Each structure stands twice: as structure tokens, then as C-alpha cells.
PDB file of C-alpha atoms in Angstrom:
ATOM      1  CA  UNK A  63      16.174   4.214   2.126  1.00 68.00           C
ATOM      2  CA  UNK A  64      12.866   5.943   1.424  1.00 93.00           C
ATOM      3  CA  UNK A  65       9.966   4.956   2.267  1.00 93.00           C
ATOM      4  CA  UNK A  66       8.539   4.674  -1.260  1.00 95.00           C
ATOM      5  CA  UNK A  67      11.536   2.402  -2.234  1.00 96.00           C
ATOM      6  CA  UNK A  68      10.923   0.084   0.938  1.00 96.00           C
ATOM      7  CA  UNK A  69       7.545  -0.471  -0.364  1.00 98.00           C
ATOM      8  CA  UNK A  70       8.155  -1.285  -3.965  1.00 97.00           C
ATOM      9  CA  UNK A  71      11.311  -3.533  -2.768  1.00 97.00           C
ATOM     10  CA  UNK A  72       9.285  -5.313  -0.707  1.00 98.00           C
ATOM     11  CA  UNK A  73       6.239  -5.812  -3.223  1.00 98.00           C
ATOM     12  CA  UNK A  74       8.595  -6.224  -5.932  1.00 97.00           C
ATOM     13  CA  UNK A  75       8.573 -10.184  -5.907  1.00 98.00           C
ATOM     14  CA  UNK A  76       5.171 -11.059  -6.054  1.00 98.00           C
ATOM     15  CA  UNK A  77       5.686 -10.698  -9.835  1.00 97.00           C
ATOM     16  CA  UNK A  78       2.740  -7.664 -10.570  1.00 98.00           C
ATOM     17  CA  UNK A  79       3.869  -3.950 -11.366  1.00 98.00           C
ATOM     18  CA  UNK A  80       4.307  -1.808  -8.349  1.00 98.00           C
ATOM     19  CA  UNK A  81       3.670   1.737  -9.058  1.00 98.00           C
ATOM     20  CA  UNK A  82       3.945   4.721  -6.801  1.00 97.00           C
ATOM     21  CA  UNK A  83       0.159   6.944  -7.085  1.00 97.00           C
ATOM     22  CA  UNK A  84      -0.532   5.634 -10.959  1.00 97.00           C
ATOM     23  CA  UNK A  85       0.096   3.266 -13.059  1.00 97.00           C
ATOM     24  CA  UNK A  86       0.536   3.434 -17.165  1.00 95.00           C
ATOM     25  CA  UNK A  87       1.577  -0.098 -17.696  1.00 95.00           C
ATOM     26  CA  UNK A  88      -1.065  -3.033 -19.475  1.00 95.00           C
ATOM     27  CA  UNK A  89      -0.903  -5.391 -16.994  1.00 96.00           C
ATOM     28  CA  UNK A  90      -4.415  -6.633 -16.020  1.00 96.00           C
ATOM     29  CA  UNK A  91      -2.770  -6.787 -12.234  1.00 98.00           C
ATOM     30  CA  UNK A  92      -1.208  -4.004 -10.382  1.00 98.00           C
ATOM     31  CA  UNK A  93      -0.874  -2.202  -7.121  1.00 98.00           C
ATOM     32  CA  UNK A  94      -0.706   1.489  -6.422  1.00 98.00           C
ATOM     33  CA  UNK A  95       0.416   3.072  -3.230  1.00 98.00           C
ATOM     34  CA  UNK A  96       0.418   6.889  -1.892  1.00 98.00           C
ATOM     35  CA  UNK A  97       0.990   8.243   1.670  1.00 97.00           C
ATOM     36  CA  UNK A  98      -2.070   9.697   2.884  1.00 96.00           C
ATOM     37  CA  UNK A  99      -1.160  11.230   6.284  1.00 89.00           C
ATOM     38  CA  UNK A 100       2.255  11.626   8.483  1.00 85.00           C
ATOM     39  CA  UNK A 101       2.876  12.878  11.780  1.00 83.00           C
ATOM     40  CA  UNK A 102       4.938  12.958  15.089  1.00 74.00           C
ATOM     41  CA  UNK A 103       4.463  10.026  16.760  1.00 69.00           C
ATOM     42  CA  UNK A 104       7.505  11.021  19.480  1.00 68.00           C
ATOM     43  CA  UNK A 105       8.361  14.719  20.725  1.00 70.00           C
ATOM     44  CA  UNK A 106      11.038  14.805  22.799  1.00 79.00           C
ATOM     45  CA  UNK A 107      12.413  18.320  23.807  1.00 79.00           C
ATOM     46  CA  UNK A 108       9.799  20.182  21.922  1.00 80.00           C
ATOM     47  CA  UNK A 109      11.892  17.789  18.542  1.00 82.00           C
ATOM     48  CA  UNK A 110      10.131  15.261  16.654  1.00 73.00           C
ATOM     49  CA  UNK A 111      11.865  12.062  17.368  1.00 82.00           C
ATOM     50  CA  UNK A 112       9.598   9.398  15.368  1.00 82.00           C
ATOM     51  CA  UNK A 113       7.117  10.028  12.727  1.00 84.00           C
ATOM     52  CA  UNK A 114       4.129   8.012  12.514  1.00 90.00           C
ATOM     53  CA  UNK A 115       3.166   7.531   8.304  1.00 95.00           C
ATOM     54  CA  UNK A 116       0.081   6.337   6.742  1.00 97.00           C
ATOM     55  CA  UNK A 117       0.171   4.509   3.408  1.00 98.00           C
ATOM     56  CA  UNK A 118      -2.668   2.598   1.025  1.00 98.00           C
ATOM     57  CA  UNK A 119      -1.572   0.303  -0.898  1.00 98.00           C
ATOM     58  CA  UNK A 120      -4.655  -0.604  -3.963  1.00 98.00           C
ATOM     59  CA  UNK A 121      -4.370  -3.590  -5.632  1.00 98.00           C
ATOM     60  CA  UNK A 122      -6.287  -3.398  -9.300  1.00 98.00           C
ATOM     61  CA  UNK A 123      -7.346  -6.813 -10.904  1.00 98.00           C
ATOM     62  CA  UNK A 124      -9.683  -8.103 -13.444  1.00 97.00           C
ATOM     63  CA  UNK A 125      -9.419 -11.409 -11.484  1.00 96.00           C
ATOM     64  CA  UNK A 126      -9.811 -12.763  -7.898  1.00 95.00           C
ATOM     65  CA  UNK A 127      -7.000 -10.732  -6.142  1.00 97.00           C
ATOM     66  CA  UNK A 128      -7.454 -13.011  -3.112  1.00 97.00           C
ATOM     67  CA  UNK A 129      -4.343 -14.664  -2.906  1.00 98.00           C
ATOM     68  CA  UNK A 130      -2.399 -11.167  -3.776  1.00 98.00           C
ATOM     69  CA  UNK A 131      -4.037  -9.690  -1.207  1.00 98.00           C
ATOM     70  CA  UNK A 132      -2.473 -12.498   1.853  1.00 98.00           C
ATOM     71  CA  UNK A 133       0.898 -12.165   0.240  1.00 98.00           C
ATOM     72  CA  UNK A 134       0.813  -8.167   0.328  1.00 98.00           C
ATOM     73  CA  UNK A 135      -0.385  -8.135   3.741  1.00 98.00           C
ATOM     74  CA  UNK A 136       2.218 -11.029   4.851  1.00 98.00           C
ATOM     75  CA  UNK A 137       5.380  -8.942   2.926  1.00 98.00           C
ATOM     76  CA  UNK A 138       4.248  -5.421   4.755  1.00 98.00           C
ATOM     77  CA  UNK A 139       4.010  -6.815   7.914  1.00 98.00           C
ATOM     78  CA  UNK A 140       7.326  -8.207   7.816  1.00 97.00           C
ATOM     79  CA  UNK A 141       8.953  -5.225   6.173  1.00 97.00           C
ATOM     80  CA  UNK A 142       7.642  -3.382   9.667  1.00 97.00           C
ATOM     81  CA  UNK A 143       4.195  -2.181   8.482  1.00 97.00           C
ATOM     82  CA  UNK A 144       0.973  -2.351  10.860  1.00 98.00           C
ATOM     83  CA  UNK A 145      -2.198  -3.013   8.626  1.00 98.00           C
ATOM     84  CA  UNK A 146      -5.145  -0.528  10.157  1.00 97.00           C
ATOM     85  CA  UNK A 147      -7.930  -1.319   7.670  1.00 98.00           C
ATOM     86  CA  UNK A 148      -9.014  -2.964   4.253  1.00 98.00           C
ATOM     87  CA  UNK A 149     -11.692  -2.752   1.937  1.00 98.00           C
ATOM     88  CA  UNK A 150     -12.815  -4.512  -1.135  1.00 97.00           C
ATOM     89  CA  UNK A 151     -14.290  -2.318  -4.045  1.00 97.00           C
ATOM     90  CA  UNK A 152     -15.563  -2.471  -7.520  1.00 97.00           C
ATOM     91  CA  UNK A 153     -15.009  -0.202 -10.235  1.00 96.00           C
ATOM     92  CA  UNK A 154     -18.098   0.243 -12.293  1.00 97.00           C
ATOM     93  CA  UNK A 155     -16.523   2.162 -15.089  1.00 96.00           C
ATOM     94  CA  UNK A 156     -13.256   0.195 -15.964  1.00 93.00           C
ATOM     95  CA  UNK A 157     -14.942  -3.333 -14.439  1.00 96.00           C
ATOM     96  CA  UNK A 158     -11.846  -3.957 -12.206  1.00 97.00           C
ATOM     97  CA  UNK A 159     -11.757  -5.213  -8.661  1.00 97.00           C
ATOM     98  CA  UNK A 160      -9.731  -2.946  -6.617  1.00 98.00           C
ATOM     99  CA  UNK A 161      -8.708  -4.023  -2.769  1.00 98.00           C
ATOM    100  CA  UNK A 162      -7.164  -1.011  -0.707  1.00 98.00           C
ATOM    101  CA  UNK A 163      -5.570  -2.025   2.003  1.00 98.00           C
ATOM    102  CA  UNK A 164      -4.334   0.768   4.516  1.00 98.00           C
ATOM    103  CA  UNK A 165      -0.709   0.460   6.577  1.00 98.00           C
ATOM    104  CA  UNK A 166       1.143   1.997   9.408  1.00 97.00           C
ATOM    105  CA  UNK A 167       4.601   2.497  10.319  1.00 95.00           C
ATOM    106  CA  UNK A 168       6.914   4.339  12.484  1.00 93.00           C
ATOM    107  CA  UNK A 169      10.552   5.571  11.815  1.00 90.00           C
TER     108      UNK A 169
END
């Protein structure tokens, strides 16, 4: 399974569109992801044996986004994801809170 498909199956149930880099949808809710970096994490015999991959997953909101927040940080970390940082925003132009939280994870 890819990546990509890991992450929307295991946002899926919290009920809010998951969307992979935009979203057209009308939901006032929603969360974006994109992979920002990969890597080797293992070499072994000059072959990459694990690769380390960096994802951000944005959750958009008109509301308090609180609550969504815990649950997507609960469901990555038991789908194998290690959080690395998080940051609350707001964005002026559309008036939406917007939370990006940033995940690791090895395969």
C-alpha cells in the first residue's frame, strides 16, 4: 500500500475530507497532506534498505480544530507515524484556522 493511501485510510474516519496536496470540496473542515522530504534512513551494501519520509498533514477549519487535531495525532501515531513538529496558523485572506502538523515514518 502507498503511502498516500495509508494516510487517507487512516484519516478517513474522523468524518472530514482527506485530500492529497488540495482540496476542491465545500466542506468548512478538511485536511491536506504532501510529502515534503524522503531519504535513506538504512544503507546497507552501498543499497538503500529503509527510507526515512516526511509528511504535513494541514488541517483547515473555520472552527476550533482542537479536538481534530488529538484525534489526527492519536490515528498517525498508531498507523506508525512519529509527529516531529506542529504549528497553529491563521489565514488572513480566506479567515480559516489552519494547524500543520508535521510526521515521520520509516519503511
Amino acid at each position: 500500500m502507498s503511502l498516500n493511501k495509508m494516510i487517507i485510510d487512516t484519516l478517513k474516519p474522523l468524518g472530514v475530507p482527506v485530500a492529497f496536496q488540495t482540496y476542491e470540496g465545500k466542506e468548512k473542515t478538511y485536511i491536506t497532506f504532501f510529502e515534503y522530504n524522503q531519504f535513506p534512513a538504512l544503507n546497507a551494501d552501498d543499497e538503500e534498505q529503509q527510507t526515512a519520509h516526511f509528511f504535513q498533514i494541514d488541517i483547515w477549519s473555520k472552527t476550533d480544530y482542537t479536538d481534530l487535531a488529538k484525534q489526527v495525532k492519536e490515528r498517525m501515531r498508531t498507523a506508525g507515524f512519529r509527529r516531529t513538529s506542529e504549528v497553529d496558523l491563521f489565514e488572513q485572506e480566506t479567515k480559516t484556522y489552519h494547524k500543520a502538523i508535521r510526521f515521520s515514518y520509516v519503511d
